[in-house]
mmCIF file of C-alpha atoms in Angstrom:
data_model
loop_
_atom_site.group_PDB
_atom_site.id
_atom_site.type_symbol
_atom_site.label_atom_id
_atom_site.label_comp_id
_atom_site.label_asym_id
_atom_site.label_seq_id
_atom_site.Cartn_x
_atom_site.Cartn_y
_atom_site.Cartn_z
ATOM 1 C CA MET A 7 20.868 0.985 -3.958
ATOM 2 C CA GLU A 8 18.815 -1.711 -5.682
ATOM 3 C CA LEU A 9 16.316 -4.228 -4.375
ATOM 4 C CA LYS A 10 15.809 -6.695 -7.202
ATOM 5 C CA ILE A 11 13.160 -9.407 -7.485
ATOM 6 C CA THR A 12 13.741 -12.121 -10.083
ATOM 7 C CA ASN A 13 11.182 -14.786 -11.072
ATOM 8 C CA LEU A 14 9.846 -14.882 -7.517
ATOM 9 C CA SER A 15 7.152 -17.450 -6.647
ATOM 10 C CA MET A 16 5.506 -18.695 -3.474
ATOM 11 C CA GLU A 17 3.311 -21.782 -3.413
ATOM 12 C CA PHE A 18 1.085 -23.137 -0.668
ATOM 13 C CA GLY A 19 0.212 -26.600 -1.898
ATOM 14 C CA SER A 20 -1.717 -26.127 -5.135
ATOM 15 C CA LEU A 21 -2.149 -22.388 -4.507
ATOM 16 C CA LYS A 22 0.364 -20.057 -6.136
ATOM 17 C CA ALA A 23 0.168 -16.930 -3.966
ATOM 18 C CA VAL A 24 2.996 -15.221 -5.895
ATOM 19 C CA ASP A 25 3.623 -16.286 -9.474
ATOM 20 C CA SER A 26 6.999 -15.603 -11.147
ATOM 21 C CA ILE A 27 7.213 -11.847 -10.608
ATOM 22 C CA SER A 28 10.229 -9.689 -11.413
ATOM 23 C CA CYS A 29 11.005 -6.008 -10.797
ATOM 24 C CA SER A 30 13.733 -3.656 -9.639
ATOM 25 C CA LEU A 31 13.320 -1.000 -6.923
ATOM 26 C CA THR A 32 15.921 1.749 -6.624
ATOM 27 C CA GLY A 33 14.616 4.801 -4.735
ATOM 28 C CA GLY A 34 11.374 6.639 -3.959
ATOM 29 C CA VAL A 35 7.851 5.453 -3.223
ATOM 30 C CA TYR A 36 6.464 2.342 -4.927
ATOM 31 C CA GLY A 37 2.802 1.417 -4.676
ATOM 32 C CA LEU A 38 1.611 -2.200 -4.608
ATOM 33 C CA LEU A 39 -2.060 -2.004 -5.511
ATOM 34 C CA GLY A 40 -4.523 -4.871 -5.613
ATOM 35 C CA VAL A 41 -7.596 -6.357 -4.011
ATOM 36 C CA ASN A 42 -7.374 -8.440 -0.847
ATOM 37 C CA GLY A 43 -5.965 -11.874 -1.652
ATOM 38 C CA ALA A 44 -3.856 -10.662 -4.601
ATOM 39 C CA GLY A 45 -0.599 -11.837 -2.967
ATOM 40 C CA LYS A 46 0.624 -8.479 -1.652
ATOM 41 C CA THR A 47 1.244 -9.559 1.942
ATOM 42 C CA THR A 48 2.969 -12.780 0.849
ATOM 43 C CA LEU A 49 5.327 -10.746 -1.333
ATOM 44 C CA MET A 50 6.094 -8.374 1.520
ATOM 45 C CA ARG A 51 6.771 -11.222 3.933
ATOM 46 C CA MET A 52 9.338 -12.570 1.479
ATOM 47 C CA LEU A 53 10.926 -9.128 1.090
ATOM 48 C CA THR A 54 11.302 -8.938 4.889
ATOM 49 C CA THR A 55 12.802 -12.500 5.052
ATOM 50 C CA LEU A 56 9.859 -13.711 7.153
ATOM 51 C CA MET A 57 9.089 -16.245 4.435
ATOM 52 C CA ARG A 58 11.356 -18.052 1.981
ATOM 53 C CA PRO A 59 10.192 -18.173 -1.631
ATOM 54 C CA SER A 60 9.421 -21.455 -3.352
ATOM 55 C CA SER A 61 11.565 -20.299 -6.269
ATOM 56 C CA GLY A 62 13.304 -17.206 -7.607
ATOM 57 C CA CYS A 63 15.442 -14.763 -5.670
ATOM 58 C CA ILE A 64 15.577 -11.338 -4.030
ATOM 59 C CA THR A 65 18.874 -9.446 -4.011
ATOM 60 C CA TRP A 66 20.103 -6.243 -2.371
ATOM 61 C CA ASP A 67 22.854 -4.641 -4.434
ATOM 62 C CA GLY A 68 23.494 -8.005 -6.072
ATOM 63 C CA GLN A 69 23.566 -10.123 -2.890
ATOM 64 C CA ASP A 70 20.871 -12.590 -1.870
ATOM 65 C CA ILE A 71 18.913 -11.150 1.072
ATOM 66 C CA PHE A 72 18.642 -14.525 2.815
ATOM 67 C CA ALA A 73 22.407 -14.988 2.590
ATOM 68 C CA LEU A 74 22.894 -11.466 3.975
ATOM 69 C CA GLY A 75 20.637 -12.336 6.932
ATOM 70 C CA SER A 76 20.957 -9.858 9.809
ATOM 71 C CA GLU A 77 23.018 -7.447 7.688
ATOM 72 C CA TYR A 78 20.028 -7.062 5.373
ATOM 73 C CA ARG A 79 17.531 -6.793 8.225
ATOM 74 C CA LYS A 80 19.534 -3.869 9.671
ATOM 75 C CA LEU A 81 18.606 -1.964 6.493
ATOM 76 C CA LEU A 82 14.930 -2.821 6.829
ATOM 77 C CA GLY A 83 11.914 -1.104 8.405
ATOM 78 C CA TYR A 84 8.603 -2.969 8.386
ATOM 79 C CA LEU A 85 5.062 -2.064 9.387
ATOM 80 C CA PRO A 86 2.798 -5.113 9.036
ATOM 81 C CA GLN A 87 -0.951 -4.738 8.685
ATOM 82 C CA GLU A 88 -1.320 -5.883 12.290
ATOM 83 C CA TYR A 89 1.548 -5.434 14.728
ATOM 84 C CA GLY A 90 1.833 -6.466 18.361
ATOM 85 C CA PHE A 91 2.596 -4.284 21.362
ATOM 86 C CA TYR A 92 2.396 -4.454 25.126
ATOM 87 C CA PRO A 93 -0.778 -2.476 25.936
ATOM 88 C CA GLU A 94 0.566 -1.241 29.280
ATOM 89 C CA PHE A 95 3.720 0.244 27.722
ATOM 90 C CA SER A 96 3.807 3.978 27.165
ATOM 91 C CA VAL A 97 4.431 5.096 23.590
ATOM 92 C CA MET A 98 8.015 6.017 24.457
ATOM 93 C CA ASP A 99 8.658 2.737 26.296
ATOM 94 C CA TYR A 100 7.279 0.816 23.336
ATOM 95 C CA LEU A 101 9.700 2.542 20.952
ATOM 96 C CA LEU A 102 12.638 2.039 23.319
ATOM 97 C CA TYR A 103 11.749 -1.646 23.628
ATOM 98 C CA ILE A 104 11.667 -2.056 19.820
ATOM 99 C CA ALA A 105 14.937 -0.100 19.573
ATOM 100 C CA SER A 106 16.602 -2.547 21.982
ATOM 101 C CA ILE A 107 15.481 -5.458 19.815
ATOM 102 C CA LYS A 108 16.976 -3.686 16.787
ATOM 103 C CA GLY A 109 20.279 -3.278 18.651
ATOM 104 C CA LEU A 110 20.305 0.505 19.055
ATOM 105 C CA ARG A 111 22.331 1.933 21.941
ATOM 106 C CA PRO A 112 20.073 3.397 24.688
ATOM 107 C CA SER A 113 21.264 6.991 24.178
ATOM 108 C CA VAL A 114 20.816 6.738 20.415
ATOM 109 C CA ALA A 115 17.447 5.020 20.835
ATOM 110 C CA ARG A 116 16.019 7.709 23.125
ATOM 111 C CA ARG A 117 17.186 10.532 20.850
ATOM 112 C CA ARG A 118 15.888 8.790 17.733
ATOM 113 C CA ALA A 119 12.543 7.925 19.368
ATOM 114 C CA GLY A 120 12.016 11.538 20.425
ATOM 115 C CA LEU A 121 12.738 12.855 16.939
ATOM 116 C CA LEU A 122 10.392 10.336 15.306
ATOM 117 C CA LEU A 123 7.585 10.987 17.769
ATOM 118 C CA LYS A 124 7.801 14.671 16.876
ATOM 119 C CA GLN A 125 7.765 13.795 13.178
ATOM 120 C CA VAL A 126 4.665 11.591 13.477
ATOM 121 C CA GLY A 127 2.900 14.052 15.786
ATOM 122 C CA LEU A 128 2.948 11.886 18.927
ATOM 123 C CA TYR A 129 5.575 13.572 21.075
ATOM 124 C CA GLY A 130 2.898 15.105 23.296
ATOM 125 C CA GLU A 131 1.418 11.627 23.768
ATOM 126 C CA ARG A 132 4.700 9.860 24.556
ATOM 127 C CA GLU A 133 3.684 8.973 28.136
ATOM 128 C CA ARG A 134 0.260 7.614 27.153
ATOM 129 C CA LYS A 135 -0.249 3.859 27.292
ATOM 130 C CA MET A 136 -0.421 2.164 23.922
ATOM 131 C CA LYS A 137 -3.831 0.685 24.720
ATOM 132 C CA THR A 138 -5.348 4.188 25.019
ATOM 133 C CA LEU A 139 -4.312 5.348 21.524
ATOM 134 C CA SER A 140 -6.751 5.713 18.668
ATOM 135 C CA GLY A 141 -6.316 3.603 15.533
ATOM 136 C CA GLY A 142 -4.608 6.455 13.723
ATOM 137 C CA MET A 143 -2.222 7.084 16.604
ATOM 138 C CA LYS A 144 -1.293 3.397 16.739
ATOM 139 C CA ARG A 145 -0.482 3.425 13.021
ATOM 140 C CA ARG A 146 1.691 6.514 13.550
ATOM 141 C CA ALA A 147 3.465 4.766 16.426
ATOM 142 C CA GLY A 148 3.900 1.812 14.065
ATOM 143 C CA ILE A 149 5.639 3.855 11.391
ATOM 144 C CA ALA A 150 7.838 5.434 14.078
ATOM 145 C CA GLN A 151 9.022 1.980 15.191
ATOM 146 C CA ALA A 152 9.647 1.013 11.561
ATOM 147 C CA MET A 153 11.884 4.083 11.157
ATOM 148 C CA LEU A 154 13.927 3.673 14.371
ATOM 149 C CA ASN A 155 16.957 2.232 12.602
ATOM 150 C CA ASP A 156 16.758 4.821 9.772
ATOM 151 C CA PRO A 157 16.134 2.043 7.226
ATOM 152 C CA ARG A 158 17.174 2.123 3.586
ATOM 153 C CA ILE A 159 14.116 -0.019 2.791
ATOM 154 C CA LEU A 160 10.724 0.792 4.343
ATOM 155 C CA ILE A 161 7.921 -1.734 3.768
ATOM 156 C CA LEU A 162 4.373 -0.811 4.771
ATOM 157 C CA ASP A 163 1.527 -3.332 4.514
ATOM 158 C CA GLU A 164 -1.947 -1.717 4.349
ATOM 159 C CA PRO A 165 -0.758 1.151 6.578
ATOM 160 C CA THR A 166 -4.022 3.128 6.418
ATOM 161 C CA ALA A 167 -6.439 0.224 6.927
ATOM 162 C CA GLY A 168 -9.241 1.331 9.226
ATOM 163 C CA LEU A 169 -8.207 4.990 9.337
ATOM 164 C CA ASP A 170 -10.573 7.884 8.682
ATOM 165 C CA PRO A 171 -9.928 10.162 5.658
ATOM 166 C CA SER A 172 -8.067 12.853 7.620
ATOM 167 C CA GLU A 173 -5.746 10.276 9.197
ATOM 168 C CA ARG A 174 -5.094 8.752 5.751
ATOM 169 C CA VAL A 175 -4.071 12.169 4.402
ATOM 170 C CA ARG A 176 -1.755 12.699 7.389
ATOM 171 C CA PHE A 177 -0.244 9.263 6.869
ATOM 172 C CA ARG A 178 0.344 9.809 3.140
ATOM 173 C CA ASN A 179 2.069 13.117 3.831
ATOM 174 C CA LEU A 180 4.235 11.447 6.458
ATOM 175 C CA ILE A 181 5.279 8.660 4.087
ATOM 176 C CA SER A 182 6.113 11.209 1.394
ATOM 177 C CA GLU A 183 8.326 13.135 3.835
ATOM 178 C CA MET A 184 10.150 9.951 4.844
ATOM 179 C CA SER A 185 10.819 8.702 1.301
ATOM 180 C CA GLU A 186 13.989 10.688 0.626
ATOM 181 C CA ASP A 187 17.107 8.549 0.056
ATOM 182 C CA ARG A 188 15.309 5.278 0.658
ATOM 183 C CA ILE A 189 13.025 2.716 -0.978
ATOM 184 C CA VAL A 190 9.440 2.808 0.290
ATOM 185 C CA LEU A 191 7.080 0.011 -0.762
ATOM 186 C CA LEU A 192 3.472 0.674 0.195
ATOM 187 C CA SER A 193 0.879 -2.071 -0.172
ATOM 188 C CA THR A 194 -2.806 -1.144 -0.255
ATOM 189 C CA HIS A 195 -6.172 -1.659 -1.894
ATOM 190 C CA ILE A 196 -7.061 2.026 -1.348
ATOM 191 C CA VAL A 197 -6.280 3.877 -4.585
ATOM 192 C CA SER A 198 -5.962 7.344 -3.038
ATOM 193 C CA ASP A 199 -3.189 6.098 -0.714
ATOM 194 C CA ILE A 200 -0.737 5.866 -3.589
ATOM 195 C CA GLU A 201 -2.185 7.972 -6.414
ATOM 196 C CA TYR A 202 -0.266 11.117 -5.460
ATOM 197 C CA ILE A 203 2.827 9.823 -3.649
ATOM 198 C CA ALA A 204 3.955 6.728 -5.591
ATOM 199 C CA GLY A 205 6.231 7.319 -8.561
ATOM 200 C CA ASN A 206 5.775 3.734 -9.700
ATOM 201 C CA ILE A 207 2.800 1.451 -9.179
ATOM 202 C CA PHE A 208 2.487 -2.327 -9.462
ATOM 203 C CA LEU A 209 -1.034 -3.620 -10.113
ATOM 204 C CA MET A 210 -1.077 -7.102 -8.567
ATOM 205 C CA LYS A 211 -3.727 -9.698 -9.386
ATOM 206 C CA ASN A 212 -3.742 -13.440 -8.655
ATOM 207 C CA GLY A 213 -0.087 -13.350 -7.595
ATOM 208 C CA SER A 214 1.218 -11.607 -10.723
ATOM 209 C CA PHE A 215 1.937 -8.049 -11.816
ATOM 210 C CA LEU A 216 -0.831 -7.133 -14.223
ATOM 211 C CA ARG A 217 0.480 -3.641 -15.044
ATOM 212 C CA THR A 218 3.432 -1.550 -13.862
ATOM 213 C CA GLY A 219 4.388 2.094 -14.309
ATOM 214 C CA SER A 220 3.364 5.567 -13.192
ATOM 215 C CA ALA A 221 -0.264 6.398 -12.465
ATOM 216 C CA GLN A 222 -0.486 8.025 -15.910
ATOM 217 C CA ASP A 223 1.062 4.942 -17.569
ATOM 218 C CA ILE A 224 -1.531 2.696 -15.959
ATOM 219 C CA ILE A 225 -4.406 5.021 -16.833
ATOM 220 C CA ALA A 226 -3.173 5.179 -20.454
ATOM 221 C CA SER A 227 -3.070 1.354 -20.632
ATOM 222 C CA MET A 228 -6.817 1.003 -20.001
ATOM 223 C CA PRO A 229 -8.558 -0.847 -22.847
ATOM 224 C CA GLN A 230 -11.760 1.067 -22.077
ATOM 225 C CA ARG A 231 -12.749 4.723 -21.972
ATOM 226 C CA VAL A 232 -14.727 6.561 -19.309
ATOM 227 C CA TRP A 233 -18.157 8.002 -20.077
ATOM 228 C CA ARG A 234 -20.756 10.021 -18.211
ATOM 229 C CA THR A 235 -24.370 9.452 -19.191
ATOM 230 C CA VAL A 236 -27.779 10.200 -17.733
ATOM 231 C CA VAL A 237 -30.414 7.466 -17.912
ATOM 232 C CA PRO A 238 -33.883 6.869 -16.453
ATOM 233 C CA LYS A 239 -33.807 5.014 -13.141
ATOM 234 C CA SER A 240 -35.532 2.089 -14.833
ATOM 235 C CA GLN A 241 -32.362 1.477 -16.902
ATOM 236 C CA ILE A 242 -29.885 1.368 -14.003
ATOM 237 C CA ASP A 243 -30.060 -2.429 -13.555
ATOM 238 C CA SER A 244 -29.495 -2.927 -17.281
ATOM 239 C CA PHE A 245 -26.368 -0.717 -17.168
ATOM 240 C CA LEU A 246 -25.054 -2.548 -14.101
ATOM 241 C CA SER A 247 -25.355 -5.918 -15.831
ATOM 242 C CA THR A 248 -23.939 -4.699 -19.164
ATOM 243 C CA PHE A 249 -21.114 -2.337 -18.197
ATOM 244 C CA GLN A 250 -18.572 -1.725 -15.493
ATOM 245 C CA VAL A 251 -20.120 1.150 -13.566
ATOM 246 C CA CYS A 252 -17.788 3.399 -11.572
ATOM 247 C CA ASN A 253 -20.361 5.628 -9.939
ATOM 248 C CA ILE A 254 -24.095 6.358 -9.817
ATOM 249 C CA ARG A 255 -25.564 9.681 -8.732
ATOM 250 C CA THR A 256 -29.258 10.500 -8.568
ATOM 251 C CA VAL A 257 -30.201 13.589 -10.572
ATOM 252 C CA PRO A 258 -33.575 15.105 -11.506
ATOM 253 C CA GLY A 259 -35.233 12.806 -14.000
ATOM 254 C CA GLY A 260 -32.937 9.813 -13.538
ATOM 255 C CA ALA A 261 -29.402 8.846 -12.652
ATOM 256 C CA GLU A 262 -25.984 10.094 -13.761
ATOM 257 C CA ILE A 263 -23.737 7.089 -14.353
ATOM 258 C CA ARG A 264 -19.966 6.941 -14.820
ATOM 259 C CA VAL A 265 -19.258 3.966 -17.071
ATOM 260 C CA LEU A 266 -16.259 2.104 -18.470
ATOM 261 C CA SER A 267 -16.823 1.184 -22.102
ATOM 262 C CA ALA A 268 -14.878 1.060 -25.373
ATOM 263 C CA GLU A 269 -17.757 2.877 -27.103
ATOM 264 C CA PRO A 270 -20.368 5.384 -25.911
ATOM 265 C CA PRO A 271 -22.784 3.367 -23.746
ATOM 266 C CA ALA A 272 -25.819 5.461 -24.733
ATOM 267 C CA GLU A 273 -26.835 8.369 -26.914
ATOM 268 C CA GLY A 274 -25.612 11.652 -25.462
ATOM 269 C CA SER A 275 -22.786 10.068 -23.439
ATOM 270 C CA VAL A 276 -19.868 12.421 -22.747
ATOM 271 C CA GLU A 277 -16.304 11.140 -22.459
ATOM 272 C CA GLN A 278 -14.528 11.916 -19.171
ATOM 273 C CA ALA A 279 -10.877 12.089 -18.124
ATOM 274 C CA ALA A 280 -9.878 8.753 -16.607
ATOM 275 C CA THR A 281 -8.447 8.464 -13.091
ATOM 276 C CA LEU A 282 -6.387 5.805 -11.338
ATOM 277 C CA GLU A 283 -9.561 4.695 -9.563
ATOM 278 C CA ASP A 284 -11.156 4.123 -12.976
ATOM 279 C CA ALA A 285 -8.125 2.027 -13.960
ATOM 280 C CA PHE A 286 -8.402 0.043 -10.728
ATOM 281 C CA LEU A 287 -12.049 -0.744 -11.495
ATOM 282 C CA CYS A 288 -11.152 -1.548 -15.087
ATOM 283 C CA TYR A 289 -8.609 -4.185 -14.064
ATOM 284 C CA PHE A 290 -10.097 -5.447 -10.801
ATOM 285 C CA GLY A 291 -13.807 -4.677 -11.026
ATOM 286 C CA GLN A 292 -16.672 -6.689 -12.412
ATOM 287 C CA LYS A 293 -20.007 -6.200 -14.051
ATOM 288 C CA GLY A 294 -23.079 -6.586 -11.879
ATOM 289 C CA GLY A 295 -23.882 -9.826 -13.707
ATOM 290 C CA SER A 296 -20.402 -11.346 -13.236
ATOM 291 C CA PRO A 297 -20.226 -12.811 -9.694
ATOM 292 C CA ASP A 298 -17.031 -14.666 -10.509
ATOM 293 C CA GLY A 299 -15.214 -11.357 -10.991
ATOM 294 C CA ALA A 300 -14.607 -11.868 -14.717
ATOM 295 C CA LEU A 301 -14.298 -8.695 -16.706
#
């Protein structure tokens, strides 16, 4: 089981949305982390055969996915950032409709839909119309439809966008449960979505992979260290323009600032353990005085 990407590029005129990326996915959860506009959705659309690359190739167990065609798509489950549904359909009817499109036999489809609705916590809502569901419920219905054909490859594009924290936790747990014996690729710009469930993470910036590896690998690759310092409120603007600031908290007598810096940013600064969120800010953030996003 290998999904391999080799020198993959996608160009839209003079814009290179994906720029010569290569990687190999075998099993487990992979996180695709980057800011909006990094090229994540374009990459996922190529992986689902919705878009042909300008150059490079994608293979499944050594065979080109576009040559495999429908045989490859039978192995695929996909939850786009926005997915369509008939608002008057019940949740169950929606899943049965999607199952018919995927070619599942009616008896198999109904059994599979029932099992998945129980797994995503929507079985009690199966007769509700899709238009009456909350955002979190719709996302859960979306992952259920992506899993109808028991895919070997599950691709999820910004699956927790717009969800509240409790729904995001539920969704992460659900994805973790469903990752056994399959490849799960999860695209997001929300660090906590992948920090604890992704074994491998791809940091994507301007169409390229900036860093790859486990969360600890990426944290260890940071060229800066993390410091906590307390400064008078009058110095906050100076820190914002000089350093990458992760967090500011008002404390008696001033402000406690979490800062990325190669050296202590001020006298009395205390080094802190770095997190994946710190690494994200290190590679994708900017100083307050850098509107162009340059580090």
